[in-house]
Coordinates of C-alpha atoms in Angstrom, one line a residue:
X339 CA -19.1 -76.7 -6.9
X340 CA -22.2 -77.0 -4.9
X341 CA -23.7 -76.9 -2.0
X342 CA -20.9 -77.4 1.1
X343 CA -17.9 -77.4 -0.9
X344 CA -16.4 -74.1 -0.4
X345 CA -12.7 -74.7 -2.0
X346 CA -11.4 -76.9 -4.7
X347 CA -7.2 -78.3 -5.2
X348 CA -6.7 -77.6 -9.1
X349 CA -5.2 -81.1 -10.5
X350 CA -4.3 -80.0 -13.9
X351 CA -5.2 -77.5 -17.1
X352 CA -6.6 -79.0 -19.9
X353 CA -5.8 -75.5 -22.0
X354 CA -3.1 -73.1 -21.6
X355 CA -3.1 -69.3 -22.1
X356 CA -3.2 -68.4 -25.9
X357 CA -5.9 -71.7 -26.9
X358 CA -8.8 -70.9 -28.2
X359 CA -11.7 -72.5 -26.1
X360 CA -15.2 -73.5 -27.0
X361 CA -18.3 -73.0 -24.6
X362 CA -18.9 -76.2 -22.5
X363 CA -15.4 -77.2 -23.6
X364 CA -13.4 -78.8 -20.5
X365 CA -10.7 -76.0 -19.7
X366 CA -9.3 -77.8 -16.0
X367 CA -9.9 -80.5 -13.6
X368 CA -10.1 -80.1 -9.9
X369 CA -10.9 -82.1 -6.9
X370 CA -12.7 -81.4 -3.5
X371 CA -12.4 -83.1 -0.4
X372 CA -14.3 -85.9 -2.3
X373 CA -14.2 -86.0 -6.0
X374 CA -12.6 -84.9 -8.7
X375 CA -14.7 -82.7 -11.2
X376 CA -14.3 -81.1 -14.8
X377 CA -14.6 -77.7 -14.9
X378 CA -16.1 -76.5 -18.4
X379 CA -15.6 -73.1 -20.2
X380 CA -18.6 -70.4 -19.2
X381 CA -17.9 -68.7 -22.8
X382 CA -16.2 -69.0 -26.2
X383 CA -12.6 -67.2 -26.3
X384 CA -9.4 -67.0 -25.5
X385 CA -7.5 -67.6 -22.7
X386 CA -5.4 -64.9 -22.0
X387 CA -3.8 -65.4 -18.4
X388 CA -4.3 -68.5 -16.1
X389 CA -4.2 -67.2 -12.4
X390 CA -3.4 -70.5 -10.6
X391 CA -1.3 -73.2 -11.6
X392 CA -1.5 -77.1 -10.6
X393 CA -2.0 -77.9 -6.8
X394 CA -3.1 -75.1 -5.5
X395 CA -5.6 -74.9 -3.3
X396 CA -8.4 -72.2 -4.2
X397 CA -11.7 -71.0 -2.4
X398 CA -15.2 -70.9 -4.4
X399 CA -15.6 -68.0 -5.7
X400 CA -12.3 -66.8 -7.1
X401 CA -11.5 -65.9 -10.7
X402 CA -9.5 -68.9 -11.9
X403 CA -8.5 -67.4 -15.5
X404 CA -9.1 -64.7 -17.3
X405 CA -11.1 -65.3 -21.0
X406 CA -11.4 -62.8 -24.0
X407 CA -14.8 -63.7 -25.4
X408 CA -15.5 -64.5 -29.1
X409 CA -17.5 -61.7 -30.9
X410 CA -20.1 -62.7 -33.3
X411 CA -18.6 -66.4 -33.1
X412 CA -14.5 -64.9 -34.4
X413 CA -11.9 -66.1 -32.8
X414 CA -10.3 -62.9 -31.2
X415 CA -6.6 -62.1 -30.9
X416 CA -4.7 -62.3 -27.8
X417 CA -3.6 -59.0 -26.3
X418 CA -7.3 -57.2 -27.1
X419 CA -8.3 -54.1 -24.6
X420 CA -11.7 -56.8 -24.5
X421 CA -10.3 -58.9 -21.6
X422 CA -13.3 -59.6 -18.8
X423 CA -12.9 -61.9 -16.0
X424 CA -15.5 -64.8 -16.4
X425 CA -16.2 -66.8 -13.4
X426 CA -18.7 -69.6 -14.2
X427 CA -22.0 -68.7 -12.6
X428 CA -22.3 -70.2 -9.0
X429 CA -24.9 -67.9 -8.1
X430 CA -28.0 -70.4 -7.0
X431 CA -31.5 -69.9 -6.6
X432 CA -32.1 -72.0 -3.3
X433 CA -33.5 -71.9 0.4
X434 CA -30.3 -72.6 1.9
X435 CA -26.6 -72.3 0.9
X436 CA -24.1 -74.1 3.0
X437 CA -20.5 -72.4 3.6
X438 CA -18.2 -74.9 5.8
X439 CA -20.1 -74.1 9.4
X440 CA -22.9 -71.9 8.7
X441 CA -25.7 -71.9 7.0
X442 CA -27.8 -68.8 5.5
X443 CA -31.4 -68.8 4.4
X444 CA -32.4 -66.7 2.0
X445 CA -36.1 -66.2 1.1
X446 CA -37.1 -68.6 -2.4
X447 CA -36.6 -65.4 -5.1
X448 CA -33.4 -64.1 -4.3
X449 CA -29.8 -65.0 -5.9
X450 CA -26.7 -65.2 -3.9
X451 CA -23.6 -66.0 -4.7
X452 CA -21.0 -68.3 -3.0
X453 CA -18.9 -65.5 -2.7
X454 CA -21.3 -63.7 -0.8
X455 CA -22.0 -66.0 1.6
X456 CA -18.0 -66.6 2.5
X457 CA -17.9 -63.0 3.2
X458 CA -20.6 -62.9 5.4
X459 CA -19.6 -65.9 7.4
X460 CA -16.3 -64.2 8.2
X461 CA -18.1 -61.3 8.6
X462 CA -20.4 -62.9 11.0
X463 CA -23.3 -61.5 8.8
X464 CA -26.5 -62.6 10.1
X465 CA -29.2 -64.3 7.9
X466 CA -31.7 -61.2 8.9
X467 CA -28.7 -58.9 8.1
X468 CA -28.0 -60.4 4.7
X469 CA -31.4 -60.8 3.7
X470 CA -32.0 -56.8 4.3
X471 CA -29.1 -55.4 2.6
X472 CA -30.1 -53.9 -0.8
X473 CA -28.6 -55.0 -4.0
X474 CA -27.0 -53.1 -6.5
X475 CA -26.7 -55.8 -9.0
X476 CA -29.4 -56.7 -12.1
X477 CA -32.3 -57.6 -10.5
X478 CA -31.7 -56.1 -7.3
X479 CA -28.7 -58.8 -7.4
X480 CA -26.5 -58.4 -4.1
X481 CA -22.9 -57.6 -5.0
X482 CA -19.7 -57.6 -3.3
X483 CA -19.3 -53.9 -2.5
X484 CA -22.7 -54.0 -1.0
X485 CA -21.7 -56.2 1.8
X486 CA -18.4 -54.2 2.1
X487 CA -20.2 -51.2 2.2
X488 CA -23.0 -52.5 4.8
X489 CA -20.2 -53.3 7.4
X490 CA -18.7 -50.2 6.8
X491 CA -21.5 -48.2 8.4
X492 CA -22.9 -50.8 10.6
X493 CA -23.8 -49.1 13.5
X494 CA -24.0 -51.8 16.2
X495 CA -21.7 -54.0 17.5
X496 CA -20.9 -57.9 16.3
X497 CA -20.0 -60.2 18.3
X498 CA -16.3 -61.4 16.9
X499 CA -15.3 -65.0 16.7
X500 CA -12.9 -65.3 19.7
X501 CA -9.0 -65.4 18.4
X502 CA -7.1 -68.8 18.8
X503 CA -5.0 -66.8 21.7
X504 CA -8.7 -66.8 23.7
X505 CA -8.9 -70.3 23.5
X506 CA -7.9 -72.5 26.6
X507 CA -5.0 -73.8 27.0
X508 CA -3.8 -77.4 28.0
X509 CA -0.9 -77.2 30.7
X510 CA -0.3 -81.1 30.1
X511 CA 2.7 -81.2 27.8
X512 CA 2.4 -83.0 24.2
X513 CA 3.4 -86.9 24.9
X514 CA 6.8 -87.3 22.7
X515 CA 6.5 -89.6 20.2
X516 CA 9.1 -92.1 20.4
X517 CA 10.7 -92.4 16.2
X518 CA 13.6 -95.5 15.7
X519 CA 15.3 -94.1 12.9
X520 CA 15.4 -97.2 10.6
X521 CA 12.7 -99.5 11.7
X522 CA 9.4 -96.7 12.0
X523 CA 8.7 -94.9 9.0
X524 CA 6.1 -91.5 8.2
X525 CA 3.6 -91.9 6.2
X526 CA 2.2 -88.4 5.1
X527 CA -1.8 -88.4 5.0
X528 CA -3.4 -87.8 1.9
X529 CA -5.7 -85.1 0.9
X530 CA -8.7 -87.2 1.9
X531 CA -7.2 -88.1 5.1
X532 CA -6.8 -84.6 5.9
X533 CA -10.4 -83.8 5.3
X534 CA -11.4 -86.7 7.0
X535 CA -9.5 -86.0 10.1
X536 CA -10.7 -81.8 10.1
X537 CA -14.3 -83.0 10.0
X538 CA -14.4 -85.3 12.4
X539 CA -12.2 -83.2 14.8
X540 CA -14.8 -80.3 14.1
X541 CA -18.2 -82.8 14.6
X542 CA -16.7 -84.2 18.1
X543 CA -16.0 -79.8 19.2
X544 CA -19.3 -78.8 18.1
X545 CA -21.9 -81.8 18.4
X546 CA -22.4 -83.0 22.3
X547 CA -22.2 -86.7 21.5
X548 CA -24.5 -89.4 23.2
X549 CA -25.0 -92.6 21.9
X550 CA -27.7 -95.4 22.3
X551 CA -27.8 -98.7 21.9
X552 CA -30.7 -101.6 21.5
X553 CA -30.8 -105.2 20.2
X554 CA -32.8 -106.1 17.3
X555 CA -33.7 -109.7 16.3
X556 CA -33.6 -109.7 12.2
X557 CA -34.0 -113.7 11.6
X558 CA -37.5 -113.1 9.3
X559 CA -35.2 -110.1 7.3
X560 CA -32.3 -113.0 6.9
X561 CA -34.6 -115.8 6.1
X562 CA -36.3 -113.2 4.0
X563 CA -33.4 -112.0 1.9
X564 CA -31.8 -115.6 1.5
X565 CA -35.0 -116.8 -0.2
X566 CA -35.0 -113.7 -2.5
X567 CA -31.9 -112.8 -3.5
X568 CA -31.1 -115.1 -6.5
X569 CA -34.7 -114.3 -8.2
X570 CA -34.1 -110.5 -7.0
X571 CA -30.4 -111.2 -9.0
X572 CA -32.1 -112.3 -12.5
X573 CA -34.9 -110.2 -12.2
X574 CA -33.0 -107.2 -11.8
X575 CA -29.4 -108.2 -12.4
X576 CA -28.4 -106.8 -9.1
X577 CA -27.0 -108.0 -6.0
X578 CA -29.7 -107.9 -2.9
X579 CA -28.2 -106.5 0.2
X580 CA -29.4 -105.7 3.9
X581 CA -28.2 -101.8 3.1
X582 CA -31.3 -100.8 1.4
X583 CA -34.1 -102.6 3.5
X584 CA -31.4 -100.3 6.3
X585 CA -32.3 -97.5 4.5
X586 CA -35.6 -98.0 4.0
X587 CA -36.4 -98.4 7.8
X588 CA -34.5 -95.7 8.5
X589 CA -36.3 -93.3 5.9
X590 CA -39.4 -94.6 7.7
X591 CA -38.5 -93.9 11.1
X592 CA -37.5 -90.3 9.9
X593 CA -41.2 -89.8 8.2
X594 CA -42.0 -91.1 12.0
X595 CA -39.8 -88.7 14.0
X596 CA -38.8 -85.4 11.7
X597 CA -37.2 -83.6 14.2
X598 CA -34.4 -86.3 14.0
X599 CA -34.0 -85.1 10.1
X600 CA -32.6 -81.5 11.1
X601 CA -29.6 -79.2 11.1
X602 CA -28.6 -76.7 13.4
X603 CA -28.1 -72.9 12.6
X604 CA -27.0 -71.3 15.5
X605 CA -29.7 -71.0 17.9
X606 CA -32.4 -72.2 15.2
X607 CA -33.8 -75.3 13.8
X608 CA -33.8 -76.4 10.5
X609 CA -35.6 -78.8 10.0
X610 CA -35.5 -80.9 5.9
X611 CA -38.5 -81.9 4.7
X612 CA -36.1 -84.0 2.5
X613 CA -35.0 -87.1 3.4
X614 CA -31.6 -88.0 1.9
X615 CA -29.4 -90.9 3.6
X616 CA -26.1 -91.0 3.6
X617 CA -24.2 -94.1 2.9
X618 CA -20.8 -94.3 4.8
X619 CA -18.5 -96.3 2.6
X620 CA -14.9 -97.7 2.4
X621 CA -12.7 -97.1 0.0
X622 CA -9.9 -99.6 -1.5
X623 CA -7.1 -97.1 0.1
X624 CA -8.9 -96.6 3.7
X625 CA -10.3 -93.6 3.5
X626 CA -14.2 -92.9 3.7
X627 CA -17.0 -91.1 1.4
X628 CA -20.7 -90.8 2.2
X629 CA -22.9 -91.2 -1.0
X630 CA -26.5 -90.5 -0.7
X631 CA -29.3 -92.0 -1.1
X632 CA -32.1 -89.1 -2.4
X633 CA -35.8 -89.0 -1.5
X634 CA -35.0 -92.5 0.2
X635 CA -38.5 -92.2 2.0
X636 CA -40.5 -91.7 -1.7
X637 CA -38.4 -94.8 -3.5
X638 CA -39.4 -98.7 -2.8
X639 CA -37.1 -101.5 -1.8
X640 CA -36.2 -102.7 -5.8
X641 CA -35.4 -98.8 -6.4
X642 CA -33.5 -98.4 -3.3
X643 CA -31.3 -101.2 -4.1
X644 CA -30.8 -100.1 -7.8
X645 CA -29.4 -96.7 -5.9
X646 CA -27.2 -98.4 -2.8
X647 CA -25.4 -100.8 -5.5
X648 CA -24.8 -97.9 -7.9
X649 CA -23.2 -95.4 -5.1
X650 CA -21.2 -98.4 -3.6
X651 CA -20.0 -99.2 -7.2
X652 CA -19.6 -95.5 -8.3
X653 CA -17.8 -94.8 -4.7
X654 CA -15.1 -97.9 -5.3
X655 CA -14.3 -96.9 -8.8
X656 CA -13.8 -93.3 -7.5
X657 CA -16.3 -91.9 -10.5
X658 CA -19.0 -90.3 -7.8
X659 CA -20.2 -86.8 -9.0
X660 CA -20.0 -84.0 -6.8
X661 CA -23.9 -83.9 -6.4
X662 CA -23.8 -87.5 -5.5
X663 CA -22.5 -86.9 -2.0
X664 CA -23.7 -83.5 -1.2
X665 CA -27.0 -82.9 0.7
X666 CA -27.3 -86.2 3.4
X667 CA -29.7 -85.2 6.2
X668 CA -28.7 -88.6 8.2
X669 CA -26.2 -91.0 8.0
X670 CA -25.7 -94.7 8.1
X671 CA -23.0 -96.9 8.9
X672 CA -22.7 -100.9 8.8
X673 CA -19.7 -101.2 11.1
X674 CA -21.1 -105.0 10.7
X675 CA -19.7 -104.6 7.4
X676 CA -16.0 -105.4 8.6
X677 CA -17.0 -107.8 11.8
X678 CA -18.0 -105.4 14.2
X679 CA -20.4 -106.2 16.8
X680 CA -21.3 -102.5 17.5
X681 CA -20.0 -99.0 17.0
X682 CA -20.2 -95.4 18.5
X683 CA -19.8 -93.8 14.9
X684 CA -19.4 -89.4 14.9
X685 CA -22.1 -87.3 13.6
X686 CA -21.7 -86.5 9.9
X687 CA -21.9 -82.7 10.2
X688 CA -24.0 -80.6 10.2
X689 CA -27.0 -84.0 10.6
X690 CA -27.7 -84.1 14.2
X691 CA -27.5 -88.1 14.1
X692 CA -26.2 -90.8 13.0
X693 CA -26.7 -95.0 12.8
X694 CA -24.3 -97.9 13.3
X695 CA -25.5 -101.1 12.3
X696 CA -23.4 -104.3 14.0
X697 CA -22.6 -107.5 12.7
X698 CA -25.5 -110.0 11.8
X699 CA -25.0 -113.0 14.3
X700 CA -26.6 -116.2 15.0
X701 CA -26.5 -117.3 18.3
X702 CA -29.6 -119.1 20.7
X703 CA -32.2 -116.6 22.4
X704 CA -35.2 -117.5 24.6
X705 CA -38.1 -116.4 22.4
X706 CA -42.1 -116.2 23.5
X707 CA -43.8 -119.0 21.4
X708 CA -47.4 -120.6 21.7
X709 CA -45.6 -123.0 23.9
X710 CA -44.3 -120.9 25.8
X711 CA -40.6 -119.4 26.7
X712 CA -37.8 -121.8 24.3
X713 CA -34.3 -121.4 23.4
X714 CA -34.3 -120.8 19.3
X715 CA -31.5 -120.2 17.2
X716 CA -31.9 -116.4 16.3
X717 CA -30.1 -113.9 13.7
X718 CA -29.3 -111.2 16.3
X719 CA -27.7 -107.6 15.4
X720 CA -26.9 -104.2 17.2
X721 CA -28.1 -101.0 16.1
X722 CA -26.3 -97.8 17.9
X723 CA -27.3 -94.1 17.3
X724 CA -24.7 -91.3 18.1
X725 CA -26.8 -87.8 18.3
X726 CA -26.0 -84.3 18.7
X727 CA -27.8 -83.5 22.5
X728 CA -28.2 -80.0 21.8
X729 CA -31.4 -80.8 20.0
X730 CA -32.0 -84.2 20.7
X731 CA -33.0 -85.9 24.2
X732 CA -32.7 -88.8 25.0
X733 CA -36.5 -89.7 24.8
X734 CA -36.4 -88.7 21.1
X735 CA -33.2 -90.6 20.5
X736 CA -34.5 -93.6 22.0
X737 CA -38.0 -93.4 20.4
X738 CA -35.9 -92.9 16.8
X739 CA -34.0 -95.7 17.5
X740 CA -36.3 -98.1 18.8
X741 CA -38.1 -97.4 16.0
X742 CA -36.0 -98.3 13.4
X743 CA -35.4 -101.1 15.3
X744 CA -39.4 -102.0 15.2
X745 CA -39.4 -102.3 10.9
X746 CA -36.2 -104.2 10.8
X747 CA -37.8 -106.8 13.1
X748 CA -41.2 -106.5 12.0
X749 CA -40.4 -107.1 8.3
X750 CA -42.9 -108.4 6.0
X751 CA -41.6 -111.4 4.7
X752 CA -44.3 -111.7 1.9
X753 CA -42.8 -108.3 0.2
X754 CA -42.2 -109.2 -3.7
X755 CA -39.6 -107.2 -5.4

């Protein structure tokens, strides 16, 4: 399912137990927090028992269905002694594999699975622990009874994750909620909403939140963009919007001020050399998903566009991929979007910041000119920046956000698309 997603709400079988099933055929559908995904047959077979029916709810990791494979390309008969459990392969070579709060680094040659990596989070496996433990697997592949077997004769101590009866209490009673049968009605949230609500609840606990603000005057982007956007349109045959010259001057401040573009593990660092932005973006029915931008720093402003309108589009029509809004390392939103002057938006977890970008308004400002001070009709915006104060000060913070500020006002206006 990919990187962060650790479970998955099956919608509906495509195939029952007793059809016979191709490789690559499409055998269920599911959805995560975000998007709903096909799931494909690993093998050719039969499937002989189905584990989980529609709705359920089901971690990463766990064996779905049960296929008898196909020897020598024959369709075999139900009911064989043959029957294997086949889990489609979501072991990943990678530097980092993200399991709801924690992250685990394993060194660029080794293969974990996600399996193994939910076991050692609730294990509170370390990433030096994990990384020693020997395999038993092909290749030296760690396996499930070698983590069960590790904590079994660990001789040290771990530090448990403190019960929900060691958590403070609140004395203040719950405020009733007054219901007038007949006039109020409940509206149950929807799985999104859920989501939603657990993740920001969970950024606000663990993420100190300070927020900045500063002023930016973005008349020569406006005058700019008006000039260009019809020729931009035929050129291209796509709309020209503020969000990607946004994203480009974020993606430069970043290249600017890298410790902003970081996660944090613990008591460590982790710090991307990748610089994916995430797009915050309403949906039709209210509820919010973050495409990303890729390698926003390495694309120009006509490629950058090309991406924003596709995810906005893709987002809206609900036909994102999975891998479309996994792996932001910051976040943008344009508050301004719905007529907001400025906003104190929460961290997108687990980035350490995120922007709010206001309302574009024209109101008169006393500018500097050869003359002297005047009173000029100005295109004037807000730009606020929530961050995570456990890693960054305010001096960084500032410096970040002044910065972006700094290309968005200093914008070439004799950039060609």
């Amino acid at each position: 399912m990919g990187e962060s997603i650790s479970e998955a709400t099956i919608i509906s079988w495509v195939k029952n137990v007793g059809d016979y099933v191709e490789a690559e055929e499409t055998i269920l559908e599911v959805a995560t927090d975000k998007v709903d995904s096909e799931v494909p047959a690993p093998i050719s077979g039969i499937i002989t028992e189905i584990r989980f029916q529609k709705d359920a709810v089901v971690e990463v990791g766990t064996v779905l269905a049960l296929i008898e494979e196909a020897a020598g390309g024959q369709k075999p008969e139900v009911g064989s002694k043959k029957n294997e459990e086949v889990v489609k392969s979501n072991d990943v070579e990678a530097t980092q594999i993200i399991t709801h709060n924690s992250k685990f680094i394993t060194n660029p040659d080794a293969f974990i699975s996600p399996l193994i990596v939910s076991i050692a989070q609730k294990e509170n496996v370390s990433i030096e622990e994990l990384q020693s433990i020997p395999g038993s697997g092909a290749e030296g592949r760690l396996q499930k009874s070698d983590v069960f077997n590790y904590l079994k004769n660990r001789k040290y101590p771990i530090q448990s994750k403190p019960s929900a009866n060691s958590q403070p209490t609140s004395t203040y009673p719950k405020p009733k909620i007054n219901f007038v049968e007949g006039k109020d009605r409940i509206v149950e949230m929807d799985r999104m909403r859920k989501m939603i609500a657990d993740h920001m609840v969970y950024s606000k606990q663990t993420s100190p939140h300070v927020t900045s603000y500063i002023e930016v005057d973005v008349t020569n982007l406006v005058n700019w963009r008006n000039e260009n956007k019809e020729s931009f349109q035929k050129k291209y045959n796509e709309k020209l919007t503020f969000t990607p010259v946004f994203v480009q001057a974020v993606a430069k401040a970043i290249v600017d001020f890298p410790m902003i573009n970081v996660s944090v593990d613990d008591k460590n660092i982790i710090v991307h050399n990748d610089i994916h932005i995430g797009m915050a973006t309403a949906l039709p029915n209210g509820n919010l998903i973050v495409p990303v931008v890729k390698n926003a720093n390495e694309k120009d402003l006509a490629a950058l566009a090309k991406d924003v309108n596709y995810l906005a589009d893709a987002s809206r029509n609900n036909k994102l991929k999975p891998e479309e809004i996994q792996g932001s390392t910051f976040t943008i939103s344009n508050v301004g979007t719905f007529g907001s002057l400025m906003g104190t938006p929460i961290i997108n977890q687990p980035e350490v910041a995120i922007l709010a970008l206001g309302i574009i308004k024209k109101r008169p400002e006393v500018i500097t000119t050869s003359k002297g001070d005047e009173i000029a009709i100005r295109s004037m915006m807000y730009l606020s920046l929530s961050f995570d104060h456990r890693v960054v000060d305010g001096f960084l913070g500032g410096s970040f956000l002044r910065k972006i500020g700094d290309y968005l006002e200093q914008f070439d206006t004799n950039t060609t698309l």
